[in-house]
Amino acid sequence: MTRIISGKYKGRRIAAPKKLPVRPTTDMAKEALFNIIRSNYHISQLSVLDLFAGTGNISYEFASRGTDQITAVDGHYGCVQFINKTSQEFDFSIHAIKSDVFKYLERATGSYDIIFADPPYDIDIKEFEKIVTLVFKNNLLEQDGILIIEHGKYSKLDGFTNYVQTRHYGGNAFSFFELPESDEEE
């Protein structure tokens, strides 16, 4: 059972089918994450890409807070169906896409203010790095945008390109990546 923690639908519970292969972000970690995002961005004006979206937990948080440019990508048909169904029920503007996330990143052409990735915690460290590489190589982040990767507390992503910081919340961790500041004052 997932709960929306803030925004228009604060407190609403969303029951995903038990057969979906997901591990939703905990409320504690989600609240901490959105406090960080809220302190740096006007959430309602963001464009968001939610990778390995699962049940859509993170997408629903953004939508409940007023974001209307959300793309959710997951490789599991049941997850994408569930996101579409829930988005319709709540009148959320979430564009759900069934795709292998790595293939999607290789061919994506848009750019986003926030890219959130919540891959399975047991993927190889090289796959975590591939997410970072594809996002920056394909210019998928806006200049002031941020890539956030959720992972287990024992995965170390601090050696990857454009790494900024990692925050730990229980067994969860979020690593943040940004484009370097541009030198426009020359």
mmCIF file of C-alpha atoms in Angstrom:
data_model
loop_
_atom_site.group_PDB
_atom_site.id
_atom_site.type_symbol
_atom_site.label_atom_id
_atom_site.label_comp_id
_atom_site.label_asym_id
_atom_site.label_seq_id
_atom_site.Cartn_x
_atom_site.Cartn_y
_atom_site.Cartn_z
ATOM 1 C CA MET A 1 0.000 0.000 0.000
ATOM 2 C CA THR A 2 1.398 3.363 -1.061
ATOM 3 C CA ARG A 3 0.416 6.668 0.513
ATOM 4 C CA ILE A 4 0.630 10.125 -1.043
ATOM 5 C CA ILE A 5 2.360 12.231 1.594
ATOM 6 C CA SER A 6 1.653 15.781 0.415
ATOM 7 C CA GLY A 7 -0.204 17.991 -2.013
ATOM 8 C CA LYS A 8 -3.789 17.879 -3.236
ATOM 9 C CA TYR A 9 -4.163 14.155 -2.500
ATOM 10 C CA LYS A 10 -2.229 14.081 0.790
ATOM 11 C CA GLY A 11 -3.047 10.979 2.816
ATOM 12 C CA ARG A 12 -4.699 9.065 -0.033
ATOM 13 C CA ARG A 13 -3.701 5.417 -0.163
ATOM 14 C CA ILE A 14 -3.081 3.560 -3.394
ATOM 15 C CA ALA A 15 -3.232 -0.224 -3.346
ATOM 16 C CA ALA A 16 -1.090 -1.755 -6.079
ATOM 17 C CA PRO A 17 -1.616 -5.365 -7.128
ATOM 18 C CA LYS A 18 0.631 -7.651 -5.069
ATOM 19 C CA LYS A 19 1.924 -9.413 -8.184
ATOM 20 C CA LEU A 20 3.872 -6.360 -9.428
ATOM 21 C CA PRO A 21 7.675 -6.657 -9.072
ATOM 22 C CA VAL A 22 8.201 -3.464 -7.066
ATOM 23 C CA ARG A 23 9.758 -2.038 -3.914
ATOM 24 C CA PRO A 24 8.047 1.313 -3.231
ATOM 25 C CA THR A 25 10.059 4.131 -1.678
ATOM 26 C CA THR A 26 9.288 4.409 2.046
ATOM 27 C CA ASP A 27 7.268 7.372 3.311
ATOM 28 C CA MET A 28 10.199 8.579 5.441
ATOM 29 C CA ALA A 29 12.603 8.555 2.489
ATOM 30 C CA LYS A 30 10.007 10.062 0.153
ATOM 31 C CA GLU A 31 9.256 12.915 2.549
ATOM 32 C CA ALA A 32 12.963 13.690 2.970
ATOM 33 C CA LEU A 33 13.481 13.589 -0.798
ATOM 34 C CA PHE A 34 10.629 15.996 -1.487
ATOM 35 C CA ASN A 35 11.839 18.381 1.226
ATOM 36 C CA ILE A 36 15.150 18.586 -0.657
ATOM 37 C CA ILE A 37 13.405 19.073 -4.002
ATOM 38 C CA ARG A 38 10.962 21.657 -2.614
ATOM 39 C CA SER A 39 13.822 23.722 -1.149
ATOM 40 C CA ASN A 40 15.424 24.034 -4.610
ATOM 41 C CA TYR A 41 12.552 24.029 -7.112
ATOM 42 C CA HIS A 42 8.983 25.184 -7.708
ATOM 43 C CA ILE A 43 7.545 21.686 -7.976
ATOM 44 C CA SER A 44 4.491 22.670 -10.020
ATOM 45 C CA GLN A 45 6.716 24.033 -12.813
ATOM 46 C CA LEU A 46 8.952 20.993 -13.223
ATOM 47 C CA SER A 47 9.298 18.490 -16.013
ATOM 48 C CA VAL A 48 9.953 15.064 -14.490
ATOM 49 C CA LEU A 49 11.204 11.743 -15.830
ATOM 50 C CA ASP A 50 10.526 8.813 -13.474
ATOM 51 C CA LEU A 51 12.651 5.793 -14.456
ATOM 52 C CA PHE A 52 11.943 2.283 -13.184
ATOM 53 C CA ALA A 53 8.637 3.858 -12.134
ATOM 54 C CA GLY A 54 7.130 0.687 -10.661
ATOM 55 C CA THR A 55 3.703 1.516 -9.251
ATOM 56 C CA GLY A 56 4.202 5.239 -9.962
ATOM 57 C CA ASN A 57 4.765 6.165 -6.319
ATOM 58 C CA ILE A 58 7.172 9.048 -7.052
ATOM 59 C CA SER A 59 5.180 10.238 -10.085
ATOM 60 C CA TYR A 60 2.033 10.479 -7.934
ATOM 61 C CA GLU A 61 3.874 12.622 -5.376
ATOM 62 C CA PHE A 62 4.933 15.061 -8.084
ATOM 63 C CA ALA A 63 1.427 15.084 -9.600
ATOM 64 C CA SER A 64 -0.263 15.616 -6.220
ATOM 65 C CA ARG A 65 1.989 18.659 -5.731
ATOM 66 C CA GLY A 66 0.934 20.172 -9.065
ATOM 67 C CA THR A 67 3.501 18.895 -11.575
ATOM 68 C CA ASP A 68 1.816 18.219 -14.909
ATOM 69 C CA GLN A 69 4.799 17.260 -17.080
ATOM 70 C CA ILE A 70 5.618 13.749 -15.879
ATOM 71 C CA THR A 71 6.897 10.827 -17.926
ATOM 72 C CA ALA A 72 7.041 7.466 -16.140
ATOM 73 C CA VAL A 73 9.033 4.630 -17.731
ATOM 74 C CA ASP A 74 8.963 0.997 -16.658
ATOM 75 C CA GLY A 75 9.653 -2.256 -18.456
ATOM 76 C CA HIS A 76 6.829 -4.183 -16.776
ATOM 77 C CA TYR A 77 3.493 -4.073 -18.609
ATOM 78 C CA GLY A 78 1.483 -4.483 -15.384
ATOM 79 C CA CYS A 79 3.239 -1.501 -13.790
ATOM 80 C CA VAL A 80 2.536 0.735 -16.783
ATOM 81 C CA GLN A 81 -1.116 -0.381 -16.828
ATOM 82 C CA PHE A 82 -1.407 0.383 -13.115
ATOM 83 C CA ILE A 83 0.129 3.858 -13.540
ATOM 84 C CA ASN A 84 -2.277 4.631 -16.394
ATOM 85 C CA LYS A 85 -5.284 3.404 -14.385
ATOM 86 C CA THR A 86 -4.299 5.337 -11.257
ATOM 87 C CA SER A 87 -3.478 8.490 -13.238
ATOM 88 C CA GLN A 88 -6.933 8.376 -14.782
ATOM 89 C CA GLU A 89 -8.618 7.874 -11.382
ATOM 90 C CA PHE A 90 -6.791 10.857 -9.857
ATOM 91 C CA ASP A 91 -6.801 12.957 -13.045
ATOM 92 C CA PHE A 92 -2.996 13.086 -13.000
ATOM 93 C CA SER A 93 -1.129 14.104 -16.134
ATOM 94 C CA ILE A 94 1.388 11.245 -16.262
ATOM 95 C CA HIS A 95 2.601 9.835 -19.561
ATOM 96 C CA ALA A 96 3.451 6.188 -18.824
ATOM 97 C CA ILE A 97 5.712 4.326 -21.249
ATOM 98 C CA LYS A 98 6.464 0.606 -21.317
ATOM 99 C CA SER A 99 10.120 0.342 -22.249
ATOM 100 C CA ASP A 100 13.420 -1.018 -21.099
ATOM 101 C CA VAL A 101 14.816 2.000 -19.247
ATOM 102 C CA PHE A 102 18.273 1.775 -20.825
ATOM 103 C CA LYS A 103 16.823 1.620 -24.349
ATOM 104 C CA TYR A 104 14.548 4.550 -23.515
ATOM 105 C CA LEU A 105 17.518 6.627 -22.315
ATOM 106 C CA GLU A 106 19.467 5.797 -25.482
ATOM 107 C CA ARG A 107 16.749 7.200 -27.747
ATOM 108 C CA ALA A 108 15.137 9.909 -25.569
ATOM 109 C CA THR A 109 15.261 13.421 -26.996
ATOM 110 C CA GLY A 110 13.609 15.670 -24.407
ATOM 111 C CA SER A 111 15.198 17.272 -21.386
ATOM 112 C CA TYR A 112 13.901 17.335 -17.830
ATOM 113 C CA ASP A 113 14.305 19.352 -14.655
ATOM 114 C CA ILE A 114 14.317 16.221 -12.521
ATOM 115 C CA ILE A 115 15.123 12.669 -13.489
ATOM 116 C CA PHE A 116 14.413 10.155 -10.747
ATOM 117 C CA ALA A 117 15.622 6.578 -11.133
ATOM 118 C CA ASP A 118 14.710 3.770 -8.753
ATOM 119 C CA PRO A 119 16.311 0.668 -10.283
ATOM 120 C CA PRO A 120 16.304 -2.690 -8.505
ATOM 121 C CA TYR A 121 18.790 -2.461 -5.643
ATOM 122 C CA ASP A 122 20.516 -5.636 -6.786
ATOM 123 C CA ILE A 123 21.584 -4.388 -10.225
ATOM 124 C CA ASP A 124 25.286 -4.335 -10.989
ATOM 125 C CA ILE A 125 27.143 -1.109 -10.166
ATOM 126 C CA LYS A 126 27.934 -0.763 -13.886
ATOM 127 C CA GLU A 127 24.203 -0.451 -14.596
ATOM 128 C CA PHE A 128 23.899 2.369 -12.062
ATOM 129 C CA GLU A 129 26.780 4.059 -13.880
ATOM 130 C CA LYS A 130 25.110 3.438 -17.241
ATOM 131 C CA ILE A 131 22.062 5.417 -16.074
ATOM 132 C CA VAL A 132 24.278 8.382 -15.180
ATOM 133 C CA THR A 133 26.279 8.121 -18.413
ATOM 134 C CA LEU A 134 23.210 7.962 -20.669
ATOM 135 C CA VAL A 135 21.464 10.873 -18.933
ATOM 136 C CA PHE A 136 24.446 13.195 -19.338
ATOM 137 C CA LYS A 137 25.672 11.923 -22.726
ATOM 138 C CA ASN A 138 22.212 12.440 -24.242
ATOM 139 C CA ASN A 139 21.661 15.848 -22.599
ATOM 140 C CA LEU A 140 18.484 14.747 -20.848
ATOM 141 C CA LEU A 141 18.831 17.222 -17.963
ATOM 142 C CA GLU A 142 18.037 20.913 -18.098
ATOM 143 C CA GLN A 143 20.995 23.117 -17.072
ATOM 144 C CA ASP A 144 19.730 23.492 -13.491
ATOM 145 C CA GLY A 145 18.279 19.980 -13.407
ATOM 146 C CA ILE A 146 19.124 17.084 -11.157
ATOM 147 C CA LEU A 147 19.388 13.331 -11.553
ATOM 148 C CA ILE A 148 18.427 11.420 -8.413
ATOM 149 C CA ILE A 149 19.117 7.701 -8.108
ATOM 150 C CA GLU A 150 17.589 5.698 -5.281
ATOM 151 C CA HIS A 151 19.686 2.743 -4.158
ATOM 152 C CA GLY A 152 20.542 0.577 -1.182
ATOM 153 C CA LYS A 153 22.754 2.125 1.481
ATOM 154 C CA TYR A 154 25.708 -0.117 0.590
ATOM 155 C CA SER A 155 25.892 0.892 -3.090
ATOM 156 C CA LYS A 156 28.530 3.576 -3.619
ATOM 157 C CA LEU A 157 27.858 5.937 -6.530
ATOM 158 C CA ASP A 158 30.179 8.761 -5.454
ATOM 159 C CA GLY A 159 32.790 7.985 -8.122
ATOM 160 C CA PHE A 160 30.422 8.611 -11.036
ATOM 161 C CA THR A 161 30.507 11.650 -13.322
ATOM 162 C CA ASN A 162 28.707 14.771 -12.037
ATOM 163 C CA TYR A 163 28.160 13.282 -8.564
ATOM 164 C CA VAL A 164 27.117 15.837 -5.934
ATOM 165 C CA GLN A 165 26.062 14.018 -2.763
ATOM 166 C CA THR A 166 24.323 11.012 -1.218
ATOM 167 C CA ARG A 167 21.688 11.160 1.512
ATOM 168 C CA HIS A 168 20.826 8.077 3.594
ATOM 169 C CA TYR A 169 17.411 7.266 5.075
ATOM 170 C CA GLY A 170 17.337 3.913 6.850
ATOM 171 C CA GLY A 171 18.212 1.257 4.277
ATOM 172 C CA ASN A 172 17.589 3.688 1.399
ATOM 173 C CA ALA A 173 19.955 6.191 -0.141
ATOM 174 C CA PHE A 174 19.525 8.907 -2.757
ATOM 175 C CA SER A 175 22.512 9.989 -4.828
ATOM 176 C CA PHE A 176 22.317 13.332 -6.628
ATOM 177 C CA PHE A 177 24.002 14.292 -9.902
ATOM 178 C CA GLU A 178 24.074 17.687 -11.654
ATOM 179 C CA LEU A 179 25.597 19.316 -14.682
ATOM 180 C CA PRO A 180 28.642 21.431 -13.842
ATOM 181 C CA GLU A 181 27.908 25.153 -13.644
ATOM 182 C CA SER A 182 28.408 26.853 -16.992
ATOM 183 C CA ASP A 183 30.799 29.797 -17.331
ATOM 184 C CA GLU A 184 28.529 32.339 -19.031
ATOM 185 C CA GLU A 185 30.246 35.412 -17.564
ATOM 186 C CA GLU A 186 33.338 35.338 -19.808
#
